[in-house]
């Protein structure tokens, strides 16, 4: 069961990288990129996949306790980063279009 979490994390990372590549191709063909949705499509799956991988792999490889704690802290930092991105996205979407 634990390796399935790692596999899902890898799928999320690959999906985020593929979506990022697709977004760059759209911008090159002069289609306007929606900056607010860019995070949802590219960075959120990538960061959550890395967090899932970091949370499980050290324990599965029977790493020392210190290594597991460092990777848990990294995973928590990624979760806080994603929360910050969502709060910023919510603030920008609720702000009136004419104000700065």
CSV table of N, CA, C and O in Angstrom, one decimal:
chain,number,residue,atom,x,y,z
A,1,UNK,N,0.8,-1.2,0.0
A,1,UNK,CA,0.0,0.0,0.0
A,1,UNK,C,0.9,1.3,0.0
A,1,UNK,O,0.5,2.2,-0.6
A,2,UNK,N,2.0,1.2,0.7
A,2,UNK,CA,2.8,2.4,0.8
A,2,UNK,C,3.5,2.7,-0.6
A,2,UNK,O,3.6,3.9,-0.9
A,3,UNK,N,3.8,1.7,-1.3
A,3,UNK,CA,4.4,2.0,-2.6
A,3,UNK,C,3.4,2.5,-3.6
A,3,UNK,O,3.8,3.2,-4.6
A,4,UNK,N,2.1,2.2,-3.4
A,4,UNK,CA,1.1,2.8,-4.3
A,4,UNK,C,1.0,4.3,-4.1
A,4,UNK,O,0.7,5.1,-5.0
A,5,UNK,N,1.3,4.8,-2.9
A,5,UNK,CA,1.3,6.2,-2.6
A,5,UNK,C,2.5,6.9,-3.3
A,5,UNK,O,2.3,8.0,-3.9
A,6,UNK,N,3.6,6.2,-3.3
A,6,UNK,CA,4.8,6.7,-4.1
A,6,UNK,C,4.5,6.7,-5.6
A,6,UNK,O,4.8,7.7,-6.3
A,7,UNK,N,3.9,5.7,-6.1
A,7,UNK,CA,3.5,5.6,-7.5
A,7,UNK,C,2.6,6.7,-7.9
A,7,UNK,O,2.7,7.4,-8.9
A,8,UNK,N,1.6,7.0,-7.0
A,8,UNK,CA,0.6,8.1,-7.3
A,8,UNK,C,1.4,9.4,-7.3
A,8,UNK,O,1.1,10.3,-8.1
A,9,UNK,N,2.3,9.6,-6.4
A,9,UNK,CA,3.1,10.8,-6.3
A,9,UNK,C,3.9,11.0,-7.6
A,9,UNK,O,4.0,12.1,-8.2
A,10,UNK,N,4.5,9.9,-8.1
A,10,UNK,CA,5.2,10.0,-9.4
A,10,UNK,C,4.3,10.3,-10.6
A,10,UNK,O,4.7,11.1,-11.4
A,11,UNK,N,3.1,9.8,-10.6
A,11,UNK,CA,2.1,10.1,-11.6
A,11,UNK,C,1.7,11.6,-11.5
A,11,UNK,O,1.6,12.3,-12.5
A,12,UNK,N,1.6,12.1,-10.3
A,12,UNK,CA,1.3,13.6,-10.2
A,12,UNK,C,2.4,14.4,-10.6
A,12,UNK,O,2.2,15.5,-11.3
A,13,UNK,N,3.6,14.1,-10.3
A,13,UNK,CA,4.8,14.8,-10.8
A,13,UNK,C,4.9,14.8,-12.3
A,13,UNK,O,5.1,15.9,-12.9
A,14,UNK,N,4.7,13.6,-12.9
A,14,UNK,CA,4.8,13.6,-14.4
A,14,UNK,C,3.6,14.3,-15.0
A,14,UNK,O,3.8,15.0,-16.1
A,15,UNK,N,2.4,14.2,-14.4
A,15,UNK,CA,1.3,15.0,-14.9
A,15,UNK,C,1.5,16.5,-14.8
A,15,UNK,O,1.2,17.3,-15.7
A,16,UNK,N,2.1,17.0,-13.7
A,16,UNK,CA,2.4,18.4,-13.6
A,16,UNK,C,3.4,18.8,-14.6
A,16,UNK,O,3.3,19.9,-15.2
A,17,UNK,N,4.5,18.0,-14.8
A,17,UNK,CA,5.5,18.4,-15.8
A,17,UNK,C,4.9,18.4,-17.2
A,17,UNK,O,5.2,19.3,-18.0
A,18,UNK,N,4.0,17.4,-17.5
A,18,UNK,CA,3.4,17.4,-18.8
A,18,UNK,C,2.5,18.6,-19.0
A,18,UNK,O,2.4,19.2,-20.1
A,19,UNK,N,1.7,19.0,-18.0
A,19,UNK,CA,0.9,20.1,-18.1
A,19,UNK,C,1.6,21.4,-18.2
A,19,UNK,O,1.2,22.3,-19.0
A,20,UNK,N,2.8,21.5,-17.6
A,20,UNK,CA,3.6,22.6,-17.7
A,20,UNK,C,4.2,22.8,-19.2
A,20,UNK,O,4.2,23.8,-19.7
A,21,UNK,N,4.6,21.6,-19.7
A,21,UNK,CA,5.0,21.6,-21.1
A,21,UNK,C,3.9,22.0,-22.1
A,21,UNK,O,4.1,22.8,-23.0
A,22,UNK,N,2.7,21.5,-21.8
A,22,UNK,CA,1.6,21.9,-22.7
A,22,UNK,C,1.3,23.4,-22.6
A,22,UNK,O,1.0,24.0,-23.6
A,23,UNK,N,1.4,23.9,-21.4
A,23,UNK,CA,1.1,25.4,-21.2
A,23,UNK,C,2.1,26.2,-21.9
A,23,UNK,O,1.8,27.2,-22.5
A,24,UNK,N,3.4,25.8,-21.9
A,24,UNK,CA,4.4,26.5,-22.6
A,24,UNK,C,4.2,26.5,-24.1
A,24,UNK,O,4.5,27.4,-24.8
A,25,UNK,N,3.7,25.4,-24.6
A,25,UNK,CA,3.4,25.2,-26.0
A,25,UNK,C,2.3,26.1,-26.4
A,25,UNK,O,2.3,26.8,-27.5
A,26,UNK,N,1.3,26.2,-25.5
A,26,UNK,CA,0.1,27.1,-25.8
A,26,UNK,C,0.6,28.6,-25.9
A,26,UNK,O,0.1,29.3,-26.7
A,27,UNK,N,1.4,29.0,-25.0
A,27,UNK,CA,1.9,30.4,-25.0
A,27,UNK,C,2.7,30.7,-26.2
A,27,UNK,O,2.6,31.7,-26.8
A,28,UNK,N,3.5,29.7,-26.7
A,28,UNK,CA,4.3,29.9,-27.9
A,28,UNK,C,3.5,30.1,-29.1
A,28,UNK,O,3.8,30.7,-30.0
A,29,UNK,N,2.3,29.5,-29.1
A,29,UNK,CA,1.4,29.6,-30.3
A,29,UNK,C,0.5,30.8,-30.1
A,29,UNK,O,-0.6,30.9,-30.8
A,30,UNK,N,0.8,31.8,-29.3
A,30,UNK,CA,0.1,33.0,-29.1
A,30,UNK,C,-1.3,32.9,-28.5
A,30,UNK,O,-2.1,33.7,-28.7
A,31,UNK,N,-1.6,31.8,-27.8
A,31,UNK,CA,-2.8,31.7,-27.1
A,31,UNK,C,-2.6,32.3,-25.7
A,31,UNK,O,-1.6,32.0,-25.1
A,32,UNK,N,-3.5,33.1,-25.2
A,32,UNK,CA,-3.3,33.8,-23.9
A,32,UNK,C,-3.4,32.7,-22.8
A,32,UNK,O,-4.3,31.9,-22.7
A,33,UNK,N,-2.4,32.9,-21.9
A,33,UNK,CA,-2.4,32.0,-20.8
A,33,UNK,C,-3.1,32.6,-19.6
A,33,UNK,O,-2.9,33.7,-19.2
A,34,UNK,N,-4.0,31.8,-18.9
A,34,UNK,CA,-4.6,32.3,-17.7
A,34,UNK,C,-3.7,32.0,-16.6
A,34,UNK,O,-3.5,30.9,-16.1
A,35,UNK,N,-3.1,33.1,-16.0
A,35,UNK,CA,-2.1,33.0,-15.0
A,35,UNK,C,-2.7,32.4,-13.7
A,35,UNK,O,-2.0,31.8,-13.0
A,36,UNK,N,-4.0,32.7,-13.4
A,36,UNK,CA,-4.5,32.1,-12.2
A,36,UNK,C,-4.7,30.6,-12.2
A,36,UNK,O,-4.5,29.9,-11.2
A,37,UNK,N,-5.1,30.1,-13.4
A,37,UNK,CA,-5.3,28.7,-13.5
A,37,UNK,C,-4.0,27.9,-13.8
A,37,UNK,O,-3.9,26.7,-13.7
A,38,UNK,N,-2.9,28.7,-14.1
A,38,UNK,CA,-1.6,28.1,-14.4
A,38,UNK,C,-1.1,27.3,-13.2
A,38,UNK,O,-0.5,26.2,-13.3
A,39,UNK,N,-1.3,27.9,-12.0
A,39,UNK,CA,-0.9,27.2,-10.8
A,39,UNK,C,-1.7,25.9,-10.6
A,39,UNK,O,-1.1,24.8,-10.2
A,40,UNK,N,-2.9,25.9,-10.8
A,40,UNK,CA,-3.8,24.7,-10.6
A,40,UNK,C,-3.3,23.6,-11.5
A,40,UNK,O,-3.3,22.5,-11.2
A,41,UNK,N,-3.1,24.0,-12.8
A,41,UNK,CA,-2.7,23.0,-13.8
A,41,UNK,C,-1.3,22.4,-13.6
A,41,UNK,O,-1.1,21.3,-14.0
A,42,UNK,N,-0.4,23.3,-13.2
A,42,UNK,CA,1.0,22.8,-13.3
A,42,UNK,C,1.7,22.6,-12.0
A,42,UNK,O,2.2,21.6,-11.7
A,43,UNK,N,1.6,23.6,-11.1
A,43,UNK,CA,2.4,23.6,-9.9
A,43,UNK,C,1.8,22.7,-8.8
A,43,UNK,O,2.4,22.1,-8.0
A,44,UNK,N,0.5,22.8,-8.7
A,44,UNK,CA,-0.2,22.1,-7.6
A,44,UNK,C,0.0,20.6,-7.7
A,44,UNK,O,0.4,19.9,-6.7
A,45,UNK,N,-0.2,19.9,-8.8
A,45,UNK,CA,0.1,18.5,-8.9
A,45,UNK,C,1.5,18.1,-8.7
A,45,UNK,O,1.9,17.2,-8.0
A,46,UNK,N,2.4,19.0,-9.2
A,46,UNK,CA,3.9,18.7,-9.1
A,46,UNK,C,4.3,18.8,-7.6
A,46,UNK,O,5.0,17.9,-7.1
A,47,UNK,N,3.9,19.9,-6.9
A,47,UNK,CA,4.3,20.0,-5.5
A,47,UNK,C,3.7,18.9,-4.6
A,47,UNK,O,4.3,18.4,-3.7
A,48,UNK,N,2.4,18.6,-4.9
A,48,UNK,CA,1.8,17.6,-4.1
A,48,UNK,C,2.4,16.2,-4.3
A,48,UNK,O,2.5,15.4,-3.4
A,49,UNK,N,2.8,15.9,-5.6
A,49,UNK,CA,3.4,14.7,-5.9
A,49,UNK,C,4.8,14.5,-5.2
A,49,UNK,O,5.1,13.5,-4.6
A,50,UNK,N,5.6,15.6,-5.2
A,50,UNK,CA,6.8,15.6,-4.5
A,50,UNK,C,6.6,15.4,-3.0
A,50,UNK,O,7.4,14.7,-2.4
A,51,UNK,N,5.6,16.1,-2.5
A,51,UNK,CA,5.3,15.9,-1.1
A,51,UNK,C,4.9,14.5,-0.7
A,51,UNK,O,5.4,13.9,0.3
A,52,UNK,N,4.2,13.8,-1.6
A,52,UNK,CA,3.8,12.4,-1.3
A,52,UNK,C,5.0,11.5,-1.4
A,52,UNK,O,5.2,10.6,-0.6
A,53,UNK,N,5.9,11.8,-2.4
A,53,UNK,CA,7.1,11.0,-2.5
A,53,UNK,C,8.0,11.2,-1.3
A,53,UNK,O,8.5,10.2,-0.7
A,54,UNK,N,8.2,12.4,-0.9
A,54,UNK,CA,9.1,12.7,0.3
A,54,UNK,C,8.5,12.1,1.6
A,54,UNK,O,9.3,11.8,2.5
A,55,UNK,N,7.2,12.0,1.7
A,55,UNK,CA,6.6,11.5,2.9
A,55,UNK,C,6.8,10.0,3.1
A,55,UNK,O,6.9,9.5,4.2
A,56,UNK,N,6.9,9.3,2.0
A,56,UNK,CA,6.9,7.8,2.1
A,56,UNK,C,8.2,7.1,1.8
A,56,UNK,O,8.5,6.1,2.4
A,57,UNK,N,9.0,7.6,0.9
A,57,UNK,CA,10.2,6.9,0.4
A,57,UNK,C,11.2,6.7,1.5
A,57,UNK,O,11.7,5.6,1.7
A,58,UNK,N,11.6,7.7,2.4
A,58,UNK,CA,12.6,7.4,3.4
A,58,UNK,C,12.2,6.3,4.4
A,58,UNK,O,13.0,5.5,4.7
A,59,UNK,N,10.9,6.3,4.7
A,59,UNK,CA,10.5,5.2,5.6
A,59,UNK,C,10.5,3.8,5.0
A,59,UNK,O,10.8,2.8,5.6
A,60,UNK,N,10.1,3.8,3.7
A,60,UNK,CA,10.1,2.5,3.0
A,60,UNK,C,11.5,2.0,2.7
A,60,UNK,O,11.7,0.8,2.6
A,61,UNK,N,12.5,2.9,2.6
A,61,UNK,CA,13.9,2.5,2.4
A,61,UNK,C,14.6,2.3,3.7
A,61,UNK,O,15.8,2.0,3.7
A,62,UNK,N,13.9,2.3,4.8
A,62,UNK,CA,14.5,2.1,6.1
A,62,UNK,C,15.6,3.1,6.4
A,62,UNK,O,16.7,2.7,6.9
A,63,UNK,N,15.4,4.3,6.1
A,63,UNK,CA,16.4,5.4,6.3
A,63,UNK,C,16.5,5.7,7.8
A,63,UNK,O,15.6,5.4,8.6
A,64,UNK,N,17.6,6.3,8.3
A,64,UNK,CA,17.7,6.6,9.7
A,64,UNK,C,16.6,7.6,10.1
A,64,UNK,O,16.1,8.4,9.3
A,65,UNK,N,16.3,7.7,11.4
A,65,UNK,CA,15.3,8.5,11.9
A,65,UNK,C,15.5,10.0,11.5
A,65,UNK,O,14.5,10.7,11.2
A,66,UNK,N,16.7,10.5,11.6
A,66,UNK,CA,17.0,11.9,11.2
A,66,UNK,C,16.6,12.2,9.8
A,66,UNK,O,16.0,13.2,9.5
A,67,UNK,N,16.9,11.3,8.9
A,67,UNK,CA,16.5,11.5,7.5
A,67,UNK,C,15.0,11.5,7.3
A,67,UNK,O,14.5,12.4,6.5
A,68,UNK,N,14.3,10.6,8.0
A,68,UNK,CA,12.9,10.6,7.9
A,68,UNK,C,12.3,11.9,8.4
A,68,UNK,O,11.4,12.5,7.8
A,69,UNK,N,12.8,12.5,9.5
A,69,UNK,CA,12.4,13.7,10.1
A,69,UNK,C,12.6,14.9,9.1
A,69,UNK,O,11.8,15.8,9.0
A,70,UNK,N,13.8,14.9,8.5
A,70,UNK,CA,14.1,16.0,7.5
A,70,UNK,C,13.1,15.9,6.3
A,70,UNK,O,12.6,17.0,5.9
A,71,UNK,N,12.8,14.8,5.8
A,71,UNK,CA,11.9,14.7,4.7
A,71,UNK,C,10.5,15.0,5.1
A,71,UNK,O,9.7,15.5,4.3
A,72,UNK,N,10.1,14.7,6.4
A,72,UNK,CA,8.8,15.1,6.9
A,72,UNK,C,8.7,16.6,6.9
A,72,UNK,O,7.6,17.2,6.6
A,73,UNK,N,9.8,17.2,7.4
A,73,UNK,CA,9.8,18.7,7.4
A,73,UNK,C,9.7,19.3,6.0
A,73,UNK,O,9.0,20.3,5.8
A,74,UNK,N,10.4,18.7,5.1
A,74,UNK,CA,10.3,19.1,3.7
A,74,UNK,C,8.9,19.0,3.1
A,74,UNK,O,8.3,19.9,2.4
A,75,UNK,N,8.2,17.9,3.4
A,75,UNK,CA,6.9,17.6,3.0
A,75,UNK,C,5.9,18.6,3.6
A,75,UNK,O,5.0,19.2,2.9
A,76,UNK,N,6.1,19.0,4.9
A,76,UNK,CA,5.3,20.0,5.5
A,76,UNK,C,5.5,21.3,4.9
A,76,UNK,O,4.6,22.1,4.7
A,77,UNK,N,6.8,21.7,4.6
A,77,UNK,CA,7.1,22.9,3.9
A,77,UNK,C,6.4,23.0,2.5
A,77,UNK,O,5.9,24.1,2.2
A,78,UNK,N,6.4,21.9,1.8
A,78,UNK,CA,5.7,22.0,0.5
A,78,UNK,C,4.2,22.1,0.7
A,78,UNK,O,3.5,22.9,-0.1
A,79,UNK,N,3.6,21.5,1.7
A,79,UNK,CA,2.2,21.7,2.0
A,79,UNK,C,1.8,23.2,2.3
A,79,UNK,O,0.8,23.7,1.9
A,80,UNK,N,2.7,23.8,3.1
A,80,UNK,CA,2.5,25.2,3.5
A,80,UNK,C,2.6,26.1,2.2
A,80,UNK,O,1.9,27.1,2.1
A,81,UNK,N,3.6,25.7,1.4
A,81,UNK,CA,3.8,26.5,0.1
A,81,UNK,C,2.5,26.4,-0.8
A,81,UNK,O,2.1,27.4,-1.3
A,82,UNK,N,2.0,25.2,-0.9
A,82,UNK,CA,0.7,25.1,-1.7
A,82,UNK,C,-0.4,25.9,-1.1
A,82,UNK,O,-1.2,26.5,-1.8
A,83,UNK,N,-0.5,25.8,0.3
A,83,UNK,CA,-1.6,26.6,0.9
A,83,UNK,C,-1.4,28.1,0.7
A,83,UNK,O,-2.3,28.8,0.4
A,84,UNK,N,-0.1,28.6,0.7
A,84,UNK,CA,0.1,30.0,0.4
A,84,UNK,C,-0.2,30.4,-1.0
A,84,UNK,O,-0.8,31.4,-1.2
A,85,UNK,N,0.1,29.5,-2.0
A,85,UNK,CA,-0.3,29.7,-3.3
A,85,UNK,C,-1.9,29.8,-3.5
A,85,UNK,O,-2.4,30.7,-4.2
A,86,UNK,N,-2.6,28.9,-2.8
A,86,UNK,CA,-4.0,29.0,-2.9
A,86,UNK,C,-4.6,30.2,-2.2
A,86,UNK,O,-5.6,30.8,-2.7
A,87,UNK,N,-4.0,30.6,-1.1
A,87,UNK,CA,-4.5,31.9,-0.5
A,87,UNK,C,-4.2,33.1,-1.4
A,87,UNK,O,-5.1,34.0,-1.5
A,88,UNK,N,-3.1,33.1,-2.0
A,88,UNK,CA,-2.8,34.2,-2.9
A,88,UNK,C,-3.7,34.2,-4.1
A,88,UNK,O,-4.2,35.2,-4.5
A,89,UNK,N,-4.0,33.0,-4.6
A,89,UNK,CA,-4.9,32.9,-5.7
A,89,UNK,C,-6.4,33.3,-5.3
A,89,UNK,O,-7.0,34.0,-6.1
A,90,UNK,N,-6.8,32.9,-4.2
A,90,UNK,CA,-8.1,33.4,-3.7
A,90,UNK,C,-8.2,34.9,-3.5
A,90,UNK,O,-9.2,35.5,-3.8
A,91,UNK,N,-7.1,35.5,-3.0
A,91,UNK,CA,-7.1,36.9,-2.8
A,91,UNK,C,-7.2,37.6,-4.1
A,91,UNK,O,-8.0,38.6,-4.2
A,92,UNK,N,-6.5,37.1,-5.1
A,92,UNK,CA,-6.5,37.8,-6.4
A,92,UNK,C,-7.8,37.6,-7.1
A,92,UNK,O,-8.3,38.5,-7.8
A,93,UNK,N,-8.5,36.5,-6.9
A,93,UNK,CA,-9.8,36.3,-7.6
A,93,UNK,C,-10.9,37.0,-6.9
A,93,UNK,O,-11.9,37.4,-7.5
A,94,UNK,N,-10.8,37.3,-5.6
A,94,UNK,CA,-11.8,38.1,-4.9
A,94,UNK,C,-11.6,39.6,-5.0
A,94,UNK,O,-12.6,40.3,-4.8
A,95,UNK,N,-10.4,40.0,-5.3
A,95,UNK,CA,-10.2,41.4,-5.4
A,95,UNK,C,-10.9,42.0,-6.7
A,95,UNK,O,-11.0,41.3,-7.7
A,96,UNK,N,-11.3,43.2,-6.6
A,96,UNK,CA,-12.0,43.8,-7.7
A,96,UNK,C,-11.1,44.0,-8.8
A,96,UNK,O,-9.9,44.4,-8.6
A,97,UNK,N,-11.5,43.9,-10.1
A,97,UNK,CA,-10.7,44.0,-11.2
A,97,UNK,C,-10.0,45.4,-11.4
A,97,UNK,O,-8.9,45.5,-11.9
A,98,UNK,N,-10.7,46.4,-11.0
A,98,UNK,CA,-10.1,47.8,-11.2
A,98,UNK,C,-9.2,48.2,-10.1
A,98,UNK,O,-8.5,49.3,-10.3
A,99,UNK,N,-9.0,47.5,-9.0
A,99,UNK,CA,-8.2,48.0,-7.9
A,99,UNK,C,-6.8,47.4,-8.1
A,99,UNK,O,-6.6,46.3,-8.7
A,100,UNK,N,-5.8,48.0,-7.4
A,100,UNK,CA,-4.5,47.4,-7.5
A,100,UNK,C,-4.0,47.0,-6.1
A,100,UNK,O,-4.5,47.3,-5.1
